[in-house]
Amino acid sequence: MNRHGLKKQNDNEKLDLLRPVAYFFAFLYFFLTLTHFFLLQETFKWILFTSALLTATISLFIGLKASNIPSPRHSLIILLLMLMASSNSLLHLWFSEAPEQTTNIFVTIIATGIVLSNRNHWAASVLFNWIGWITITMTLEMALTQHFFFAMAMSTLLSWFAHLARKKLVEKQLELEQERDIAIQHEQEAKATTEAKSAFLANMSHEIRTPMNGVIGMIELVSNSTLDEEQQDFVATARFCCNSKAKCRVTHDYHQRHPRFLKDRGW
C-alpha cells in the first residue's frame, strides 16, 4: 500500500466516530422535534421545538459534510454537538421546572466521556453541564437538589472513566498506525534495495561476460595451436577459470567483497 492509500485509509478510520455521532444526533433530535410538537405545553413548546429542530439540522449537515472536515477538527465538532445536546437538556429543565429532567444531563455527561478523547474538550463539556445545572437549580430553588447533586457527581465519575478508556484506545490506535507506517516504509526500502542489487548484479554479470567471451575465444585459438605439455596445462587451467561457474563465482565474490561500494550507491 502506498502512502497516498495509507493516508486515505487513516482519514476514513478517523471519520468513523464523527459521522455516526452526527447522524445519531440528527435522528434523535428530529424525533424530539416531533415529540415536543405533540406533547409539550404551549408556554414553551415552540422554544424547545425550534432548539431541537436546529440541533437536528446542524447534526445532519455535519454528518453529510464529515468527509470534508479536517481530521484535527473532528473532536471540536463533536464537542459542539455535545454542547448543543446539553443546551437542549438545560432549556427543557429551565422551562419545565421539573427536576426529573436532570436525568437528560446525566446521560449527556456520560456520553461526553464516551465520544471525546481530548481532555480539554471533555472538561469543557462537563463543566458546561455543571454550571448550567447549578445555575438553574439555584435560580428556581428546585427540590431534591442533594439527590441530583449526588447523581451528577456519579455521572461525572462514570464519564471520567469512559473518557480515560477512550483516550487510551485512541492513543493505542495512533501507536499502531505509526508502527504500521514504519513497517511499510521498511518493507518498501527493503524491496527497493533488493531490486537495486539485482539490477547491479545483472549489469556486473553482463560486463564480465562480454570480455570473458573474448578471452575464451582466444584461449580456444591458442589451444588449437602447437603447444608443449606445460603450455597445454596453462590453457586447460585458463579454460576452466573461464567457464560459466567461474564467471558466477567472480560476480558473487565481487558482491561479497565490496558491500560498501553497493551501500554508498543505495544498492
mmCIF file of C-alpha atoms in Angstrom:
data_model
loop_
_atom_site.group_PDB
_atom_site.id
_atom_site.type_symbol
_atom_site.label_atom_id
_atom_site.label_comp_id
_atom_site.label_asym_id
_atom_site.label_seq_id
_atom_site.Cartn_x
_atom_site.Cartn_y
_atom_site.Cartn_z
ATOM 1 C CA MET A 1 0.000 0.000 0.000
ATOM 2 C CA ASN A 2 1.484 3.389 -0.987
ATOM 3 C CA ARG A 3 1.487 6.463 1.240
ATOM 4 C CA HIS A 4 -1.485 8.059 -0.509
ATOM 5 C CA GLY A 5 -3.566 4.943 0.048
ATOM 6 C CA LEU A 6 -2.448 4.717 3.661
ATOM 7 C CA LYS A 7 -3.342 8.375 4.320
ATOM 8 C CA LYS A 8 -6.763 7.867 2.743
ATOM 9 C CA GLN A 9 -7.365 4.784 4.899
ATOM 10 C CA ASN A 10 -6.334 6.663 8.060
ATOM 11 C CA ASP A 11 -8.683 9.536 7.201
ATOM 12 C CA ASN A 12 -11.540 7.074 6.714
ATOM 13 C CA GLU A 13 -10.810 5.492 10.095
ATOM 14 C CA LYS A 14 -10.930 8.888 11.802
ATOM 15 C CA LEU A 15 -14.308 9.602 10.207
ATOM 16 C CA ASP A 16 -15.825 6.541 11.869
ATOM 17 C CA LEU A 17 -16.708 8.485 15.038
ATOM 18 C CA LEU A 18 -17.736 11.902 13.762
ATOM 19 C CA ARG A 19 -20.191 10.692 11.151
ATOM 20 C CA PRO A 20 -22.131 8.211 13.349
ATOM 21 C CA VAL A 21 -22.347 10.714 16.224
ATOM 22 C CA ALA A 22 -23.681 13.403 13.895
ATOM 23 C CA TYR A 23 -26.247 11.081 12.311
ATOM 24 C CA PHE A 24 -27.338 9.786 15.730
ATOM 25 C CA PHE A 25 -27.915 13.346 16.965
ATOM 26 C CA ALA A 26 -29.823 14.174 13.778
ATOM 27 C CA PHE A 27 -32.143 11.185 14.228
ATOM 28 C CA LEU A 28 -32.575 11.774 17.969
ATOM 29 C CA TYR A 29 -33.422 15.448 17.716
ATOM 30 C CA PHE A 30 -35.698 15.076 14.714
ATOM 31 C CA PHE A 31 -37.606 12.592 16.866
ATOM 32 C CA LEU A 32 -37.590 15.006 19.811
ATOM 33 C CA THR A 33 -38.843 17.741 17.499
ATOM 34 C CA LEU A 34 -41.957 15.681 16.821
ATOM 35 C CA THR A 35 -42.483 14.772 20.479
ATOM 36 C CA HIS A 36 -42.089 18.429 21.516
ATOM 37 C CA PHE A 37 -44.677 19.443 18.941
ATOM 38 C CA PHE A 38 -47.293 16.949 20.100
ATOM 39 C CA LEU A 39 -46.610 16.605 23.836
ATOM 40 C CA LEU A 40 -45.250 19.849 25.287
ATOM 41 C CA GLN A 41 -47.256 22.709 26.744
ATOM 42 C CA GLU A 42 -47.870 25.749 24.608
ATOM 43 C CA THR A 43 -45.980 28.016 27.021
ATOM 44 C CA PHE A 44 -42.562 26.721 25.992
ATOM 45 C CA LYS A 45 -43.341 24.280 23.170
ATOM 46 C CA TRP A 46 -42.031 26.435 20.359
ATOM 47 C CA ILE A 47 -38.767 27.317 22.076
ATOM 48 C CA LEU A 48 -37.836 23.671 22.631
ATOM 49 C CA PHE A 49 -39.267 22.710 19.239
ATOM 50 C CA THR A 50 -37.035 25.263 17.493
ATOM 51 C CA SER A 51 -33.998 24.291 19.567
ATOM 52 C CA ALA A 52 -34.400 20.578 18.799
ATOM 53 C CA LEU A 53 -35.042 21.228 15.108
ATOM 54 C CA LEU A 54 -31.971 23.450 14.870
ATOM 55 C CA THR A 55 -29.822 20.815 16.591
ATOM 56 C CA ALA A 56 -31.120 18.079 14.283
ATOM 57 C CA THR A 57 -30.497 20.175 11.162
ATOM 58 C CA ILE A 58 -26.948 21.111 12.161
ATOM 59 C CA SER A 59 -26.184 17.486 13.079
ATOM 60 C CA LEU A 60 -27.475 16.239 9.724
ATOM 61 C CA PHE A 61 -25.400 18.841 7.879
ATOM 62 C CA ILE A 62 -22.263 17.818 9.800
ATOM 63 C CA GLY A 63 -22.906 14.156 9.072
ATOM 64 C CA LEU A 64 -23.238 14.850 5.348
ATOM 65 C CA LYS A 65 -20.111 17.026 5.242
ATOM 66 C CA ALA A 66 -17.970 14.896 7.574
ATOM 67 C CA SER A 67 -15.630 13.824 4.772
ATOM 68 C CA ASN A 68 -14.783 17.483 4.049
ATOM 69 C CA ILE A 69 -13.968 18.387 7.661
ATOM 70 C CA PRO A 70 -10.216 18.257 8.505
ATOM 71 C CA SER A 71 -9.377 15.462 10.938
ATOM 72 C CA PRO A 72 -7.887 17.758 13.629
ATOM 73 C CA ARG A 73 -11.281 19.490 13.945
ATOM 74 C CA HIS A 74 -13.338 16.351 14.477
ATOM 75 C CA SER A 75 -13.060 16.441 18.274
ATOM 76 C CA LEU A 76 -14.043 20.120 18.292
ATOM 77 C CA ILE A 77 -17.101 19.422 16.116
ATOM 78 C CA ILE A 78 -18.164 16.557 18.401
ATOM 79 C CA LEU A 79 -17.772 18.942 21.365
ATOM 80 C CA LEU A 80 -20.092 21.374 19.570
ATOM 81 C CA LEU A 81 -22.690 18.621 19.159
ATOM 82 C CA MET A 82 -22.415 17.706 22.848
ATOM 83 C CA LEU A 83 -22.839 21.354 23.898
ATOM 84 C CA MET A 84 -25.958 21.628 21.730
ATOM 85 C CA ALA A 85 -27.340 18.491 23.378
ATOM 86 C CA SER A 86 -26.577 19.934 26.815
ATOM 87 C CA SER A 87 -28.261 23.210 25.883
ATOM 88 C CA ASN A 88 -31.419 21.382 24.868
ATOM 89 C CA SER A 89 -31.461 19.489 28.174
ATOM 90 C CA LEU A 90 -30.832 22.637 30.222
ATOM 91 C CA LEU A 91 -33.532 24.561 28.357
ATOM 92 C CA HIS A 92 -36.003 21.764 28.989
ATOM 93 C CA LEU A 93 -35.094 21.752 32.686
ATOM 94 C CA TRP A 94 -35.427 25.532 32.906
ATOM 95 C CA PHE A 95 -38.804 25.868 31.219
ATOM 96 C CA SER A 96 -40.412 22.728 32.628
ATOM 97 C CA GLU A 97 -39.072 23.266 36.161
ATOM 98 C CA ALA A 98 -39.269 19.500 36.531
ATOM 99 C CA PRO A 99 -36.318 18.049 38.492
ATOM 100 C CA GLU A 100 -36.602 14.717 36.663
ATOM 101 C CA GLN A 101 -35.386 16.450 33.501
ATOM 102 C CA THR A 102 -31.953 16.463 35.145
ATOM 103 C CA THR A 103 -31.585 12.842 34.022
ATOM 104 C CA ASN A 104 -31.033 14.143 30.478
ATOM 105 C CA ILE A 105 -27.980 15.986 31.756
ATOM 106 C CA PHE A 106 -26.670 12.794 33.393
ATOM 107 C CA VAL A 107 -26.840 10.988 30.065
ATOM 108 C CA THR A 108 -25.134 13.857 28.245
ATOM 109 C CA ILE A 109 -22.251 13.924 30.730
ATOM 110 C CA ILE A 110 -21.676 10.160 30.426
ATOM 111 C CA ALA A 111 -21.885 10.340 26.618
ATOM 112 C CA THR A 112 -19.247 13.071 26.665
ATOM 113 C CA GLY A 113 -16.746 10.671 28.189
ATOM 114 C CA ILE A 114 -17.549 8.000 25.608
ATOM 115 C CA VAL A 115 -17.069 10.127 22.483
ATOM 116 C CA LEU A 116 -14.392 12.658 23.498
ATOM 117 C CA SER A 117 -10.743 11.652 23.902
ATOM 118 C CA ASN A 118 -9.437 15.226 24.074
ATOM 119 C CA ARG A 119 -9.018 16.111 27.757
ATOM 120 C CA ASN A 120 -9.752 19.839 27.340
ATOM 121 C CA HIS A 121 -12.864 19.213 25.261
ATOM 122 C CA TRP A 122 -14.148 16.666 27.769
ATOM 123 C CA ALA A 123 -13.570 19.070 30.669
ATOM 124 C CA ALA A 124 -15.275 21.935 28.807
ATOM 125 C CA SER A 125 -18.384 19.856 28.120
ATOM 126 C CA VAL A 126 -18.675 18.538 31.691
ATOM 127 C CA LEU A 127 -18.069 21.994 33.165
ATOM 128 C CA PHE A 128 -20.742 23.481 30.889
ATOM 129 C CA ASN A 129 -23.292 20.965 32.185
ATOM 130 C CA TRP A 130 -22.353 21.560 35.820
ATOM 131 C CA ILE A 131 -22.507 25.345 35.544
ATOM 132 C CA GLY A 132 -25.833 25.199 33.720
ATOM 133 C CA TRP A 133 -27.362 22.761 36.194
ATOM 134 C CA ILE A 134 -26.167 24.665 39.305
ATOM 135 C CA THR A 135 -27.387 27.972 37.869
ATOM 136 C CA ILE A 136 -30.863 26.621 37.095
ATOM 137 C CA THR A 137 -31.153 24.733 40.387
ATOM 138 C CA MET A 138 -30.224 27.773 42.488
ATOM 139 C CA THR A 139 -32.359 30.163 40.460
ATOM 140 C CA LEU A 140 -35.501 28.030 40.528
ATOM 141 C CA GLU A 141 -34.825 26.596 44.011
ATOM 142 C CA MET A 142 -35.679 23.151 42.744
ATOM 143 C CA ALA A 143 -36.433 20.198 45.036
ATOM 144 C CA LEU A 144 -34.218 17.155 45.569
ATOM 145 C CA THR A 145 -31.075 19.197 44.929
ATOM 146 C CA GLN A 146 -28.922 16.986 47.162
ATOM 147 C CA HIS A 147 -30.180 13.842 45.458
ATOM 148 C CA PHE A 148 -29.474 15.143 41.973
ATOM 149 C CA PHE A 149 -26.111 16.576 43.039
ATOM 150 C CA PHE A 150 -25.017 13.067 44.035
ATOM 151 C CA ALA A 151 -26.307 11.718 40.716
ATOM 152 C CA MET A 152 -24.439 14.472 38.822
ATOM 153 C CA ALA A 153 -21.234 13.576 40.673
ATOM 154 C CA MET A 154 -21.632 9.868 39.891
ATOM 155 C CA SER A 155 -22.351 10.545 36.217
ATOM 156 C CA THR A 156 -19.229 12.735 36.078
ATOM 157 C CA LEU A 157 -17.170 9.911 37.603
ATOM 158 C CA LEU A 158 -18.522 7.416 35.079
ATOM 159 C CA SER A 159 -17.812 9.905 32.311
ATOM 160 C CA TRP A 160 -14.244 10.272 33.558
ATOM 161 C CA PHE A 161 -13.629 6.520 33.425
ATOM 162 C CA ALA A 162 -15.174 6.335 29.950
ATOM 163 C CA HIS A 163 -13.003 9.238 28.864
ATOM 164 C CA LEU A 164 -9.846 7.525 30.129
ATOM 165 C CA ALA A 165 -10.749 4.340 28.264
ATOM 166 C CA ARG A 166 -11.494 6.293 25.090
ATOM 167 C CA LYS A 167 -8.262 8.275 25.355
ATOM 168 C CA LYS A 168 -6.195 5.129 25.874
ATOM 169 C CA LEU A 169 -7.893 3.463 22.910
ATOM 170 C CA VAL A 170 -7.140 6.420 20.635
ATOM 171 C CA GLU A 171 -3.516 6.583 21.774
ATOM 172 C CA LYS A 172 -3.109 2.850 21.158
ATOM 173 C CA GLN A 173 -4.660 3.198 17.717
ATOM 174 C CA LEU A 174 -2.270 6.030 16.828
ATOM 175 C CA GLU A 175 0.672 3.993 18.103
ATOM 176 C CA LEU A 176 -0.348 1.002 15.965
ATOM 177 C CA GLU A 177 -0.775 3.247 12.916
ATOM 178 C CA GLN A 178 2.725 4.682 13.421
ATOM 179 C CA GLU A 179 4.186 1.190 13.746
ATOM 180 C CA ARG A 180 2.350 0.160 10.589
ATOM 181 C CA ASP A 181 3.717 3.196 8.717
ATOM 182 C CA ILE A 182 7.270 2.352 9.814
ATOM 183 C CA ALA A 183 6.833 -1.309 8.826
ATOM 184 C CA ILE A 184 5.505 -0.335 5.386
ATOM 185 C CA GLN A 185 8.373 2.112 4.920
ATOM 186 C CA HIS A 186 10.945 -0.535 5.859
ATOM 187 C CA GLU A 187 9.296 -3.027 3.511
ATOM 188 C CA GLN A 188 9.427 -0.555 0.642
ATOM 189 C CA GLU A 189 13.072 0.268 1.365
ATOM 190 C CA ALA A 190 13.980 -3.423 1.508
ATOM 191 C CA LYS A 191 12.180 -4.053 -1.782
ATOM 192 C CA ALA A 192 13.955 -1.133 -3.448
ATOM 193 C CA THR A 193 17.325 -2.334 -2.117
ATOM 194 C CA THR A 194 16.717 -5.874 -3.394
ATOM 195 C CA GLU A 195 15.730 -4.595 -6.833
ATOM 196 C CA ALA A 196 18.792 -2.348 -6.972
ATOM 197 C CA LYS A 197 21.091 -5.221 -6.012
ATOM 198 C CA SER A 198 19.519 -7.490 -8.627
ATOM 199 C CA ALA A 199 19.952 -4.816 -11.298
ATOM 200 C CA PHE A 200 23.548 -4.219 -10.266
ATOM 201 C CA LEU A 201 24.430 -7.922 -10.315
ATOM 202 C CA ALA A 202 22.778 -8.323 -13.709
ATOM 203 C CA ASN A 203 24.837 -5.436 -15.084
ATOM 204 C CA MET A 204 28.020 -6.768 -13.494
ATOM 205 C CA SER A 205 27.354 -10.203 -14.966
ATOM 206 C CA HIS A 206 26.913 -8.679 -18.417
ATOM 207 C CA GLU A 207 30.031 -6.520 -18.094
ATOM 208 C CA ILE A 208 32.091 -9.522 -17.031
ATOM 209 C CA ARG A 209 30.590 -11.972 -19.545
ATOM 210 C CA THR A 210 31.373 -9.844 -22.611
ATOM 211 C CA PRO A 211 35.165 -9.589 -22.173
ATOM 212 C CA MET A 212 35.298 -13.141 -20.811
ATOM 213 C CA ASN A 213 33.782 -14.426 -24.062
ATOM 214 C CA GLY A 214 36.625 -12.758 -25.921
ATOM 215 C CA VAL A 215 39.164 -14.312 -23.587
ATOM 216 C CA ILE A 216 37.560 -17.747 -24.042
ATOM 217 C CA GLY A 217 37.706 -17.361 -27.787
ATOM 218 C CA MET A 218 41.386 -16.503 -27.695
ATOM 219 C CA ILE A 219 42.048 -19.469 -25.390
ATOM 220 C CA GLU A 220 40.323 -21.754 -27.880
ATOM 221 C CA LEU A 221 42.504 -20.404 -30.670
ATOM 222 C CA VAL A 222 45.627 -20.906 -28.600
ATOM 223 C CA SER A 223 44.562 -24.440 -27.629
ATOM 224 C CA ASN A 224 44.353 -25.399 -31.337
ATOM 225 C CA SER A 225 47.928 -24.336 -31.931
ATOM 226 C CA THR A 226 51.030 -26.433 -31.316
ATOM 227 C CA LEU A 227 51.786 -26.407 -27.572
ATOM 228 C CA ASP A 228 54.077 -28.303 -25.299
ATOM 229 C CA GLU A 229 52.734 -30.187 -22.273
ATOM 230 C CA GLU A 230 53.242 -27.317 -19.820
ATOM 231 C CA GLN A 231 51.540 -24.824 -22.149
ATOM 232 C CA GLN A 232 48.589 -27.208 -22.578
ATOM 233 C CA ASP A 233 48.198 -27.299 -18.763
ATOM 234 C CA PHE A 234 48.171 -23.496 -18.706
ATOM 235 C CA VAL A 235 45.493 -23.372 -21.407
ATOM 236 C CA ALA A 236 43.385 -26.031 -19.648
ATOM 237 C CA THR A 237 43.548 -24.045 -16.408
ATOM 238 C CA ALA A 238 42.583 -20.839 -18.193
ATOM 239 C CA ARG A 239 39.673 -22.608 -19.940
ATOM 240 C CA PHE A 240 38.413 -23.947 -16.600
ATOM 241 C CA CYS A 241 38.569 -20.492 -14.990
ATOM 242 C CA CYS A 242 36.539 -19.003 -17.816
ATOM 243 C CA ASN A 243 33.587 -21.426 -17.750
ATOM 244 C CA SER A 244 30.119 -20.275 -16.610
ATOM 245 C CA LYS A 245 30.504 -21.397 -12.981
ATOM 246 C CA ALA A 246 33.719 -19.449 -12.600
ATOM 247 C CA LYS A 247 32.092 -16.331 -14.016
ATOM 248 C CA CYS A 248 29.277 -16.670 -11.485
ATOM 249 C CA ARG A 249 31.786 -17.006 -8.687
ATOM 250 C CA VAL A 250 33.603 -13.873 -9.845
ATOM 251 C CA THR A 251 30.372 -11.875 -9.781
ATOM 252 C CA HIS A 252 29.389 -13.284 -6.399
ATOM 253 C CA ASP A 253 32.851 -12.620 -4.941
ATOM 254 C CA TYR A 254 32.737 -9.013 -6.150
ATOM 255 C CA HIS A 255 29.373 -8.532 -4.460
ATOM 256 C CA GLN A 256 30.631 -10.065 -1.214
ATOM 257 C CA ARG A 257 33.919 -8.189 -1.149
ATOM 258 C CA HIS A 258 32.543 -4.721 -1.998
ATOM 259 C CA PRO A 259 29.404 -4.240 0.124
ATOM 260 C CA ARG A 260 30.379 -0.637 0.932
ATOM 261 C CA PHE A 261 30.505 0.142 -2.767
ATOM 262 C CA LEU A 262 26.890 -1.046 -3.073
ATOM 263 C CA LYS A 263 25.763 0.715 0.116
ATOM 264 C CA ASP A 264 27.197 4.091 -0.970
ATOM 265 C CA ARG A 265 25.098 3.876 -4.113
ATOM 266 C CA GLY A 266 21.894 2.809 -2.354
ATOM 267 C CA TRP A 267 22.211 -0.813 -3.534
#
